[in-house]
Coordinates of C-alpha atoms in Angstrom, one line a residue:
Chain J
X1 CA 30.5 -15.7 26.7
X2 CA 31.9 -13.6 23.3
X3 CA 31.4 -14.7 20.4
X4 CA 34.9 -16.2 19.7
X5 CA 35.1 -18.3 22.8
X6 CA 31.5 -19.8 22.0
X7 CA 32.8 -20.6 18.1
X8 CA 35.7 -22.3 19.9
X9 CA 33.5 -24.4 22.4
X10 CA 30.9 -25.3 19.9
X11 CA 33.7 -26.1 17.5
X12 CA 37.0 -27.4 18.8
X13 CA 38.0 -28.8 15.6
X14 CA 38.6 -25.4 13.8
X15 CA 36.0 -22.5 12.4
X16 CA 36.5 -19.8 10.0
X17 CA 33.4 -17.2 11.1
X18 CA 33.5 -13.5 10.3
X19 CA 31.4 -11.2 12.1
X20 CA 30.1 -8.3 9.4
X21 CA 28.5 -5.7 11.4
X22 CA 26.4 -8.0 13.8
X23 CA 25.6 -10.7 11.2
X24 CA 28.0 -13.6 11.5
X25 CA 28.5 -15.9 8.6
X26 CA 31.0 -18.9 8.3
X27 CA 31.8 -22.3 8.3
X28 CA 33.2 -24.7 10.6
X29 CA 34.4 -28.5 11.9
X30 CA 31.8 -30.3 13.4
X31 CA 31.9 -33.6 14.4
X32 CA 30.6 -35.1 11.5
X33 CA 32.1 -32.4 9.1
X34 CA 32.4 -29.1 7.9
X35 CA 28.8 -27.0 8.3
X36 CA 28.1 -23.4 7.5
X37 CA 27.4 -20.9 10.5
X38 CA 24.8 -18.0 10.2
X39 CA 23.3 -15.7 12.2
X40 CA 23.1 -12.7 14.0
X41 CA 25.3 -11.4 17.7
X42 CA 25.1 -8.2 20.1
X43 CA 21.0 -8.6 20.1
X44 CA 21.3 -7.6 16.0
X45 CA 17.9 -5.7 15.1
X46 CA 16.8 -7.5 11.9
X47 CA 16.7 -5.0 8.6
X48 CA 16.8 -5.4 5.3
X49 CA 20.9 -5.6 5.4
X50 CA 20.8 -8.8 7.7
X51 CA 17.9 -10.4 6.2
X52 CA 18.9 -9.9 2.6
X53 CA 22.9 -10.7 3.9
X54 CA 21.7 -14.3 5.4
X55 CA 19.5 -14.9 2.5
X56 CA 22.0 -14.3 -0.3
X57 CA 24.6 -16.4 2.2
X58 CA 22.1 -19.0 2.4
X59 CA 21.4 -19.1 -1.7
X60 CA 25.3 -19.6 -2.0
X61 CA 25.5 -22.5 0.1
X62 CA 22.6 -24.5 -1.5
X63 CA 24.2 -23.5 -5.0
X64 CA 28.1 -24.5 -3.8
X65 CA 27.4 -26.4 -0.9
X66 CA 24.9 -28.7 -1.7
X67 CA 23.4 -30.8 1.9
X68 CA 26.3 -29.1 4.2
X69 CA 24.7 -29.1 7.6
X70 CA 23.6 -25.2 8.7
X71 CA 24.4 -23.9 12.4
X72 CA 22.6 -21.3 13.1
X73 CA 23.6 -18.7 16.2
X74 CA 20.5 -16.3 17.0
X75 CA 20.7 -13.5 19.1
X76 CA 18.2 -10.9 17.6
X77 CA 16.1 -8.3 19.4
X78 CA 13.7 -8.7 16.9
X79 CA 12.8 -6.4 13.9
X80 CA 14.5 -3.0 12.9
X81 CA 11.7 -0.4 14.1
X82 CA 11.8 2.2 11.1
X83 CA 9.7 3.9 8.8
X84 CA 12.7 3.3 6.2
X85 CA 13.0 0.0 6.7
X86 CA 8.7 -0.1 6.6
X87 CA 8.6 1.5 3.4
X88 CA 10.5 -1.3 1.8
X89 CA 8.4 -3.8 3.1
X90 CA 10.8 -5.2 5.9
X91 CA 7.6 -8.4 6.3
X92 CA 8.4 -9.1 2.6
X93 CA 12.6 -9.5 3.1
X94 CA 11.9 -11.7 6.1
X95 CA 9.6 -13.8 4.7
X96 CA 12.3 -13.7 1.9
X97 CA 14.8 -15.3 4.3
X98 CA 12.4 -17.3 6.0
X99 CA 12.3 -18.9 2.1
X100 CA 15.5 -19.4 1.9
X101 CA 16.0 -21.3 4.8
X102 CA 12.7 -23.8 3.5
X103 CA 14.3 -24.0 0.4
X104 CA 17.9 -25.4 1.9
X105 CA 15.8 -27.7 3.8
X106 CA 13.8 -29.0 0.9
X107 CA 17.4 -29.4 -0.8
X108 CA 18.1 -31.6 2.3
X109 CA 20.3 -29.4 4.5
X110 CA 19.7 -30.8 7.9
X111 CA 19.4 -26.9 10.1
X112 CA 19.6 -26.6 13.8
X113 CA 19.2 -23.1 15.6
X114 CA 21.2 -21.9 19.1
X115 CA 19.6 -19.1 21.1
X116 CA 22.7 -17.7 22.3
X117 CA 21.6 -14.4 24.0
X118 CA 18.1 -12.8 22.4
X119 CA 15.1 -14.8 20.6
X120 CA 12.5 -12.2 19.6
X121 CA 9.4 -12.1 17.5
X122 CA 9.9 -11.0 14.0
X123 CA 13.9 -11.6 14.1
X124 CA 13.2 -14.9 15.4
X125 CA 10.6 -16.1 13.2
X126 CA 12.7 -15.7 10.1
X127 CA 15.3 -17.9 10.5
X128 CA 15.8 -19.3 14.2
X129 CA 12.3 -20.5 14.3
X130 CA 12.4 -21.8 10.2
X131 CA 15.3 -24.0 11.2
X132 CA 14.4 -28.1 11.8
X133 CA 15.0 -27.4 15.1
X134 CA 16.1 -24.7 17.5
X135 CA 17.6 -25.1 21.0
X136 CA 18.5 -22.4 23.7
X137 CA 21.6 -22.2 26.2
X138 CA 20.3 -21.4 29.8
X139 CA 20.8 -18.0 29.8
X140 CA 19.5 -16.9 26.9
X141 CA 16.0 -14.9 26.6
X142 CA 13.0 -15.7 24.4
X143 CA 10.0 -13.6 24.0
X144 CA 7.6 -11.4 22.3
X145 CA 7.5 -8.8 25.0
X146 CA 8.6 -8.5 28.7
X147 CA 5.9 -8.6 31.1
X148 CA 5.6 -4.9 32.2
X149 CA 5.0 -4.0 28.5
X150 CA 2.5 -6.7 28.3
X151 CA 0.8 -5.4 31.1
X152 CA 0.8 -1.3 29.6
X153 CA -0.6 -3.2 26.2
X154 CA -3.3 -5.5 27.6
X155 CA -4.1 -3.5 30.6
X156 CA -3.9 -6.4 32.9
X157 CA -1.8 -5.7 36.1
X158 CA 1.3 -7.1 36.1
X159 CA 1.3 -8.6 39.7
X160 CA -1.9 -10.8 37.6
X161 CA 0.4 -11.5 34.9
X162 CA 3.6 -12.4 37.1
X163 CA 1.4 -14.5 39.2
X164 CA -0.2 -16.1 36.3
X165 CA 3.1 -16.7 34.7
X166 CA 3.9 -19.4 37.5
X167 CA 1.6 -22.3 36.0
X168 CA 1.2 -21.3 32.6
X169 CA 3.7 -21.1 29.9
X170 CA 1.2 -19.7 27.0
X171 CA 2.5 -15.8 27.6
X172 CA 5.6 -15.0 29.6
X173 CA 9.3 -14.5 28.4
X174 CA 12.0 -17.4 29.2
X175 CA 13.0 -20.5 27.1
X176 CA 11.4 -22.8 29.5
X177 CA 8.1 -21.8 28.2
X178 CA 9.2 -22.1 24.4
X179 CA 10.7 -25.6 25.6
X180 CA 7.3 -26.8 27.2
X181 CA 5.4 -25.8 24.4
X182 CA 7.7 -27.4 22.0
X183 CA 9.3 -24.7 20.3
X184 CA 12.8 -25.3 21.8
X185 CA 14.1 -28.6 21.6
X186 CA 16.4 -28.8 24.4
X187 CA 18.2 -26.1 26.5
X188 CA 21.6 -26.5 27.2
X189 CA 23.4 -25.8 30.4
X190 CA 25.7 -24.3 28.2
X191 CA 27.7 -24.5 24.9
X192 CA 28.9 -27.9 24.1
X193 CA 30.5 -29.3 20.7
X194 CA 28.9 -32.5 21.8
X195 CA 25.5 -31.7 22.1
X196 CA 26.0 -29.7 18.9
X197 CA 27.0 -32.8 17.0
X198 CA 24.0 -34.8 18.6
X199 CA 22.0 -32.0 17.6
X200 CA 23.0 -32.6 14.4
X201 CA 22.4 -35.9 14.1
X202 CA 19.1 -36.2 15.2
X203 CA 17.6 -33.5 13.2
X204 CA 14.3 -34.1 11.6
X205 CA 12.8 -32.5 8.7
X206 CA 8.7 -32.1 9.7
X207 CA 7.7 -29.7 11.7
X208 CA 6.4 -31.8 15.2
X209 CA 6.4 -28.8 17.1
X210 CA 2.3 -29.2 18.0
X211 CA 3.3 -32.6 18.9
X212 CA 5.9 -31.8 21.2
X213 CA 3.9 -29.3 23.1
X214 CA 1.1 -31.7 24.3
X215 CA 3.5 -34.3 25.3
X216 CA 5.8 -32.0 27.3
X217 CA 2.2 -30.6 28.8
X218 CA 2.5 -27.5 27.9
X219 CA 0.6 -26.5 24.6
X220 CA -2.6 -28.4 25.3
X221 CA -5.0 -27.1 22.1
X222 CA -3.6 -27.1 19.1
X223 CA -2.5 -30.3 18.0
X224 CA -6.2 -31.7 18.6
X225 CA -7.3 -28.7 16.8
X226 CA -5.5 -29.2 13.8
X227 CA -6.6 -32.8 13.9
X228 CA -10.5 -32.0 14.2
X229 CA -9.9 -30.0 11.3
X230 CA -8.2 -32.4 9.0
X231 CA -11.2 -35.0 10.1
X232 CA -14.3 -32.2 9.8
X233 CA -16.9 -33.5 7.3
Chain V
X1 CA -23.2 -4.4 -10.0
X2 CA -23.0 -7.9 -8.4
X3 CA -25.5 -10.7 -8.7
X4 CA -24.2 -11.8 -5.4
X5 CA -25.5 -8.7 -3.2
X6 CA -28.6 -7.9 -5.0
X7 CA -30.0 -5.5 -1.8
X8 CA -26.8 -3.4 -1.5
X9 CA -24.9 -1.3 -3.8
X10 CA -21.5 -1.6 -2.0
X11 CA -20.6 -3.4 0.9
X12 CA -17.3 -2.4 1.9
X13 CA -14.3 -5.6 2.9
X14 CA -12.9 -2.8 5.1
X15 CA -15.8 -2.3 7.4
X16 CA -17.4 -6.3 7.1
X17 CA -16.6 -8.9 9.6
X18 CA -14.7 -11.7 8.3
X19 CA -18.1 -14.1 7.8
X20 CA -19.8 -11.4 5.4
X21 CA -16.9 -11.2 3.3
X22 CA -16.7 -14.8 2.8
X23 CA -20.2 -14.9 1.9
X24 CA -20.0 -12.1 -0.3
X25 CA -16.3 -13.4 -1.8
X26 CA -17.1 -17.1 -2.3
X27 CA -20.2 -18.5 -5.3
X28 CA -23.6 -18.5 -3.5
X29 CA -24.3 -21.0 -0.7
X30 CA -21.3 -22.3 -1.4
X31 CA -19.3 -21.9 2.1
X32 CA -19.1 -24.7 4.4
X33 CA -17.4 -23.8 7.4
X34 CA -15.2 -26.6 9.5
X35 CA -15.5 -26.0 13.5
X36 CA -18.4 -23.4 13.6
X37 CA -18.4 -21.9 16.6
X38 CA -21.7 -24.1 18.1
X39 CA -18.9 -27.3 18.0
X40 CA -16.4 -25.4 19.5
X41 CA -14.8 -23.8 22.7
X42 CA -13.5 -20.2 23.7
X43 CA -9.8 -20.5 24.2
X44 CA -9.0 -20.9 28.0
X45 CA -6.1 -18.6 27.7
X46 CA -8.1 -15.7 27.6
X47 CA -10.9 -16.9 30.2
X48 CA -8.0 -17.4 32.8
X49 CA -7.3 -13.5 32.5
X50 CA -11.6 -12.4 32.8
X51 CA -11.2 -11.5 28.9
X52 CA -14.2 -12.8 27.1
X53 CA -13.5 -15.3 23.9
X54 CA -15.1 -16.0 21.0
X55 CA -16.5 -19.8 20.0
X56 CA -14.8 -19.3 17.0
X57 CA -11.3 -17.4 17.9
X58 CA -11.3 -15.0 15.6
X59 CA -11.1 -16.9 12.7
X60 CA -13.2 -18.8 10.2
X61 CA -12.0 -21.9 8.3
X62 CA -14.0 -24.1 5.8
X63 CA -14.3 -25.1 2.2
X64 CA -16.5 -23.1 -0.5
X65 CA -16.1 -22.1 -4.6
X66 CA -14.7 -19.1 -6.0
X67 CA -16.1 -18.8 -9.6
X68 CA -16.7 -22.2 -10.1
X69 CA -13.3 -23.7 -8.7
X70 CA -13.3 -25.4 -5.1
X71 CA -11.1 -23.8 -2.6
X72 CA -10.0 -23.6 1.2
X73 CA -10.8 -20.4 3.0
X74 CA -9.3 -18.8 6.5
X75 CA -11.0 -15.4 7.5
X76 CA -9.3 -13.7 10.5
X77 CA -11.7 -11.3 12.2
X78 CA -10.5 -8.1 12.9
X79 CA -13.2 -6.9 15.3
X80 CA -12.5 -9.9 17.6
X81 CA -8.7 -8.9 19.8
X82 CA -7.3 -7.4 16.6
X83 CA -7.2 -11.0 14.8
X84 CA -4.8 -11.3 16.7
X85 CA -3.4 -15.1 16.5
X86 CA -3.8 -17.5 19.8
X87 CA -3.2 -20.6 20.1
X88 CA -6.4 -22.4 19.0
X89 CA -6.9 -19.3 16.6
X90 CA -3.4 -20.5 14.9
X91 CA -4.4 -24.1 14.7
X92 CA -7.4 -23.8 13.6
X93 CA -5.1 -21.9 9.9
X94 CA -2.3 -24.8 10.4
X95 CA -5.0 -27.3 10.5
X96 CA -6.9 -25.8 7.6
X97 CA -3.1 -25.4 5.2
X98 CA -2.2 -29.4 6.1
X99 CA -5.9 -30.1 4.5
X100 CA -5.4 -28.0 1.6
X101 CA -2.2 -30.1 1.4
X102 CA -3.5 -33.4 1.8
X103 CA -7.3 -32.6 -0.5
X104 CA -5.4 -30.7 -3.0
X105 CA -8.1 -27.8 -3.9
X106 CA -8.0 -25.3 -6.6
X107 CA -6.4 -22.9 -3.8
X108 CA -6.4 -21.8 -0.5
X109 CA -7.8 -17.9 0.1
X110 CA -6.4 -16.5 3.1
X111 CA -8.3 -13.4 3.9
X112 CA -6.0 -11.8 6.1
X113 CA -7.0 -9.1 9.2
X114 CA -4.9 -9.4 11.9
X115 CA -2.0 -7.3 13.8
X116 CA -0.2 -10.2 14.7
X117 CA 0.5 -12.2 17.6
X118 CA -1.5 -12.3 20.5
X119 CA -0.3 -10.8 23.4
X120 CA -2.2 -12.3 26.0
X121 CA -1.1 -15.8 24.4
X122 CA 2.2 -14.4 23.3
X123 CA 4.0 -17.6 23.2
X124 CA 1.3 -19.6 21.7
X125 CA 0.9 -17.4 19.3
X126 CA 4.3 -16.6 18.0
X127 CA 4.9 -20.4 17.9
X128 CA 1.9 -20.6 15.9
X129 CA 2.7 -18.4 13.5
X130 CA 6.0 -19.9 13.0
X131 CA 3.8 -23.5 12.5
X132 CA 1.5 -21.0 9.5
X133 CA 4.8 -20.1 8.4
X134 CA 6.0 -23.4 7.3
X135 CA 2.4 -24.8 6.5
X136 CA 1.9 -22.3 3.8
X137 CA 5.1 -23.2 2.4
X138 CA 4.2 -26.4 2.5
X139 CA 1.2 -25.7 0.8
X140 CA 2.9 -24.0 -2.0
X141 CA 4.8 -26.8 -2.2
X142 CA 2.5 -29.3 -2.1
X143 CA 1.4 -27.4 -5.2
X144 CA -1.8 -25.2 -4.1
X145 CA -1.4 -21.9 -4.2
X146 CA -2.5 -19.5 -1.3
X147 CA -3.5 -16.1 -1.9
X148 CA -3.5 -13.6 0.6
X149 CA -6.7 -11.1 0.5
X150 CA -5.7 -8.0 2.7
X151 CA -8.4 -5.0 3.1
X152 CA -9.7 -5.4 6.4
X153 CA -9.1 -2.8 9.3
X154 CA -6.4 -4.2 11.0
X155 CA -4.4 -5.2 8.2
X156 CA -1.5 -7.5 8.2
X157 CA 1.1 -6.4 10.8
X158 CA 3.5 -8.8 12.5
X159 CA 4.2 -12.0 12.1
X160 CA 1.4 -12.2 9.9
X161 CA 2.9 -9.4 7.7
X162 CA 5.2 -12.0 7.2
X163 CA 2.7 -14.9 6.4
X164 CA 1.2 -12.4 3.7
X165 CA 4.5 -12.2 1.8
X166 CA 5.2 -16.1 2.5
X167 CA 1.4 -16.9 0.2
X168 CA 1.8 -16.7 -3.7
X169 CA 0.5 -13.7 -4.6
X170 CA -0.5 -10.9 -2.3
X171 CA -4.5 -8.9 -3.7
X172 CA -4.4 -5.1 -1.3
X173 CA -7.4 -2.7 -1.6
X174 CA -5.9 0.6 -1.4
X175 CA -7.2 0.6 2.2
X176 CA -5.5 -2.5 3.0
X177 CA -2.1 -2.4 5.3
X178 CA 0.4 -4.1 5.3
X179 CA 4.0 -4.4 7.3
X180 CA 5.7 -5.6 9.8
X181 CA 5.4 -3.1 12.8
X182 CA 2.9 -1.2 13.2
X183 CA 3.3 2.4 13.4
X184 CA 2.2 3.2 16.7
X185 CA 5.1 0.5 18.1
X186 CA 7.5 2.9 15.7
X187 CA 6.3 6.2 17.1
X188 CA 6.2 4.5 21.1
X189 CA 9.6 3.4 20.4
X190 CA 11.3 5.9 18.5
X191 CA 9.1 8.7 18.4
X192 CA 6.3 10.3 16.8
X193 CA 9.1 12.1 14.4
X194 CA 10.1 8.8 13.3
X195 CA 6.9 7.9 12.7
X196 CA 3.5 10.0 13.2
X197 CA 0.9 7.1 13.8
X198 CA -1.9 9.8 13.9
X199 CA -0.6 10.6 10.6
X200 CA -3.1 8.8 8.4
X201 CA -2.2 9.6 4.8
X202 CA 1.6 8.4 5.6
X203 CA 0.8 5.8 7.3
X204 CA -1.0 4.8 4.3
X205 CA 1.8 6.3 1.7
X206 CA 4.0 4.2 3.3
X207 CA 2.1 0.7 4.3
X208 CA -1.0 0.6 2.4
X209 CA -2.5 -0.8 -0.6
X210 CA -1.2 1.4 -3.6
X211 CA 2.0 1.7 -2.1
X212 CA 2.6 -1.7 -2.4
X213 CA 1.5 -2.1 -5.7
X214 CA 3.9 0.2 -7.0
X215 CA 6.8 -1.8 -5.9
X216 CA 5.6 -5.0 -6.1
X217 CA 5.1 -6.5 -2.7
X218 CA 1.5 -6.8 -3.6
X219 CA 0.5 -8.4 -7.1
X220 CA -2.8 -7.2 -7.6
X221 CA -5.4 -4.4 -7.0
X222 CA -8.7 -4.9 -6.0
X223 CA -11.5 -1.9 -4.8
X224 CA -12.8 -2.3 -1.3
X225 CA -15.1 -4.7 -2.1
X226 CA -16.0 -8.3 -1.7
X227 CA -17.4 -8.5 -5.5
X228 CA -14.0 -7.3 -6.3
X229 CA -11.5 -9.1 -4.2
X230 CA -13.7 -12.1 -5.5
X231 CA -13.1 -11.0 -9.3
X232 CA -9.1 -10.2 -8.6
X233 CA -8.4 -13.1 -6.6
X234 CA -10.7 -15.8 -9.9
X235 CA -8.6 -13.9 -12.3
X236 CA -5.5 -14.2 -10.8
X237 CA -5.9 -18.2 -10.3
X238 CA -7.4 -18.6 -13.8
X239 CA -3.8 -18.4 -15.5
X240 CA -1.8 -19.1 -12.0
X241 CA 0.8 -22.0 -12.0
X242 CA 2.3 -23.1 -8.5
X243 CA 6.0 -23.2 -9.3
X244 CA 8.1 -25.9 -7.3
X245 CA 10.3 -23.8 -4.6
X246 CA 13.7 -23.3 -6.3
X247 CA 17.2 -21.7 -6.2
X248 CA 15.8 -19.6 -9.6
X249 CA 13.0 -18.4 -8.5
X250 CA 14.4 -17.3 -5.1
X251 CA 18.0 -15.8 -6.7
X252 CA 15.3 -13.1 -8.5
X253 CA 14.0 -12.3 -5.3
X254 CA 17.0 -11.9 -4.0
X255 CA 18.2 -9.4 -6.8
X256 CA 15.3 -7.7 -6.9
X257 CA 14.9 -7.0 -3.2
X258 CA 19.0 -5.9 -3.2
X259 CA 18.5 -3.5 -6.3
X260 CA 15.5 -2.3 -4.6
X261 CA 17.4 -1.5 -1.5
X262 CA 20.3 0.2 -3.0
X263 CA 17.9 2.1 -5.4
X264 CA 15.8 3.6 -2.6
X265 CA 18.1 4.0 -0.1
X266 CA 17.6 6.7 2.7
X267 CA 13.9 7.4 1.5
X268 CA 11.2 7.3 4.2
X269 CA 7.7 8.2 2.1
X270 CA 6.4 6.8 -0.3
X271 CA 5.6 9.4 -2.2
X272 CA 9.5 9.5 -2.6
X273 CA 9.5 5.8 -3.8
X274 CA 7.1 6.9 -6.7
X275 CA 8.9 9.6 -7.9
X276 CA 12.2 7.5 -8.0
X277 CA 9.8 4.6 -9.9
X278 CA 9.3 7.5 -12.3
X279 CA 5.5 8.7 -11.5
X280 CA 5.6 12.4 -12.8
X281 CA 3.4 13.4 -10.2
X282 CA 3.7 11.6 -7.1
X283 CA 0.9 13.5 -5.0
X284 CA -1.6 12.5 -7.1
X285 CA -1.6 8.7 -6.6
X286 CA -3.5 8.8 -3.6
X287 CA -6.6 10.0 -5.4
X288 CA -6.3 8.2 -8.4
X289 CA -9.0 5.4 -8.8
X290 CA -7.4 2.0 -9.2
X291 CA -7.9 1.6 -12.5
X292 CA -6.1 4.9 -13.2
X293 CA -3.3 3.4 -11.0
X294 CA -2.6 -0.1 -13.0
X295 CA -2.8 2.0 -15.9
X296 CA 0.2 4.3 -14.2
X297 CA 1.9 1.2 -13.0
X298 CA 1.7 -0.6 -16.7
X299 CA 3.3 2.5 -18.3
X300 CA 6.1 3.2 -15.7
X301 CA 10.0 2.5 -16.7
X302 CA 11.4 -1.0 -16.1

């Protein structure tokens, strides 16, 4: 699906989204009124450029815009891989953005993320993971590394990985995994204003992602881990 | 020399695992660590694939004093899969943040060592680190400071290169690392011209300690030593006030991050960087002691 005729689906009632190079930024009707759209399309590689343009984006609305509801549309490949973009400290303008985002929702902007095509690692974690919380259509792809990389980097063969893969969510790519482990809300058979708008409605403001991932079986550890360590003596 | 290590002259951060340099970091007998590893359990991602675990994941949580003042502490170990973060590995930190949140100490030391997620738990762990994400922000919030201690030998690459710069104030030895690839994904990716990860001296000019210094990303210097990291980090929190998150404080950011972009645009080394900050002689900063340094960086133009 392009860009335009998702903007369309998702938002029936009229947007006004430019794309600048492959960061999109915007606002639009939702159901319940007009929200700002941000994000990234064509599997952007997250530099400085995109990070500093979705922070700065991001400032303006909590300055003019106080509490408008934020859509955001990720498809990132992940990070920029550059020794230019290293040098600048490329951690430091992510965790810059990932800020941002905090700070708009500790100014009570209610955030919901859409996986639209690519969800990885460090272009993930900045913004579509920082959002209250993130849902995937049913194509799109979420991961830190495909499986035949995995298996070059671990050195585990990846006939053992893809067979491991079938019962256990903890390590290979696909939104199913981030689902079952809590990470991804919902998945969506496809783009829909109305789940949009539900989305929007039912967006919470804590982070129950630990929680989510026991109930839904498939992130057994962590949330009793964080809970022996809040009761240790 | 230190009162703390009365056998040793030096004991370098770099080379210690992550229990001696809390020992060495925090007031005598002072640690108390929460889930020691005789309480606790290897994760079961790792046994499923033959790899052996660790009781304690690779990283150690507990409470202890720094100069007096009680604090939290998290100590990733970098000789245990790269400190790499799992998924009990990256409770065990999002546990520790929501006590520091809830008990309120002094602060909360973060001595990070780690190149990021873990592979072989690659969801779990970049999930987790998105939870250590918002936790230290929460922390911050919640009006306890976090520092970020980086010197060990793997650094702070990936997601928790991102962590680092998410804490309230960043202390580097000049052996320290820290970024958000690592170089040897560069040079596999876009090749070894791009970036030489055999190349130690630039991999260092551009991610380490002094070079981060220089332009800020990291607020103080300390030598490759515990005694030292524990005298930074005290002073440091002696004067420090947690500032509520705001549009202010994040509209400088902003600004300073943009100027810095435009001003060192199309530069890849940092000895590059230094001469545009206005160091006179650029190739000497790598053999300057630190002291010489904050006396370089004190004198440089605004």
């Amino acid at each position: 699906m392009s860009l335009h005729s998702l903007l369309d689906t998702l938002f029936p009632a009229g947007h006004a989204v430019a794309v600048e190079g492959k960061l999109i930024a915007g606002t639009a009707q939702a159901g319940d009124g007009p929200v700002a759209v941000l994000g990234t399309t064509d599997a952007a590689a997250i530099g400085h450029d995109i990070a500093l343009g979705l922070a700065g984006r991001l400032l303006d609305l909590i300055e003019q815009h106080p509490g408008r509801p934020i859509v955001f549309l990720v498809d990132t490949s992940g990070q920029a891989l550059s020794r230019a973009e290293e040098l600048l400290c490329l951690n430091g303008s992510l965790a810059h953005l990932a800020r941002c985002v905090d700070l708009a929702r500790r100014q009570g902007h209610r955030s919901v993320a859409l996986v639209t095509g690519q969800a990885v690692s460090g272009g993930f974690l900045s913004f579509g993971l920082m959002a209250d919380q993130t849902f995937a259509l049913a194509d799109a792809q979420v991961r830190v590394m495909d499986l035949k990389a995995m298996a070059r980097v671990t050195k585990i063969p990846h006939e053992r990985l893809v067979e491991l893969a079938g019962s256990s969510p903890t390590f290979a790519p696909g939104a199913e995994n981030y689902q079952r482990m809590g990470a991804i809300a919902a998945i969506w058979p496809q783009a829909s204003a109305a789940l949009l708008d539900a989305a929007l409605a039912g967006v919470d403001h804590g982070d129950t992602r630990l929680l989510a991932g026991r109930e839904r079986g498939g992130r057994m550890l962590g949330a009793a881990v964080v809970d022996a360590v809040l009761a240790a003596g | 020399m230190n009162a703390r290590q009365p056998f040793t002259l030096r004991r370098s951060w770099f080379e210690a695992t992550a229990r001696a340099r809390l020992q060495a970091l925090l007031d005598p007998a002072s640690f108390r660590e929460f889930l020691p590893p005789e309480t606790s359990e290897p994760s079961p991602h790792l046994a499923v694939l033959d790899i052996p675990g660790a009781f304690d994941d690779g990283v150690i949580i507990g409470a202890g004093r720094l100069d007096g003042r009680e604090v939290l502490v998290i100590a990733q170990e970098g000789q245990f899969m790269g400190g790499a973060v799992g998924e009990i590995h990256g409770a065990k930190i999002v546990g520790l943040l929501k006590r520091a949140q809830r008990d309120k100490p002094a602060a909360v030391l973060f001595l990070a060592d780690s190149g990021g997620v873990r592979l072989h738990e690659a969801n779990a762990g970049l999930i987790a680190i998105s939870e250590i994400m918002r936790a230290v922000l929460d922390t911050r919030a919640a009006g306890v400071p976090v520092l970020a201690l980086v010197g060990g030998s793997c650094g702070a690459f990936g997601g928790m290169g991102i962590v680092t710069r998410l804490c309230s104030a960043v202390i580097m030895s000049e052996e320290g690392r820290l970024a958000l690839s690592g170089p040897e994904v560069i040079e596999t990716v876009a090749g070894v011209e791009e970036f030489d990860s055999k190349d130690r001296a630039l991999v260092w000019r551009v991610t380490g300690g002094k070079h981060r210094y220089l332009t800020g990303d990291c607020a103080a210097l300390a030598e490759d030593e515990a005694a030292d990291f524990s005298r930074v980090a005290a002073q440091l929190l002696a004067g420090w006030q947690e500032d509520v998150p705001s549009l202010a404080a994040l509209r400088a950011e902003q600004a300073r991050l943009s100027t810095r972009r435009t001003r060192f645009a199309g530069l890849r080394d940092g000895l590059d960087v230094w001469a545009a900050l206005g160091v006179a002689e650029p190739g000497q900063v790598p053999l300057m002691d630190r002291d010489s340094l904050v006396d370089l960086k004190k004198g440089l133009p605004q």
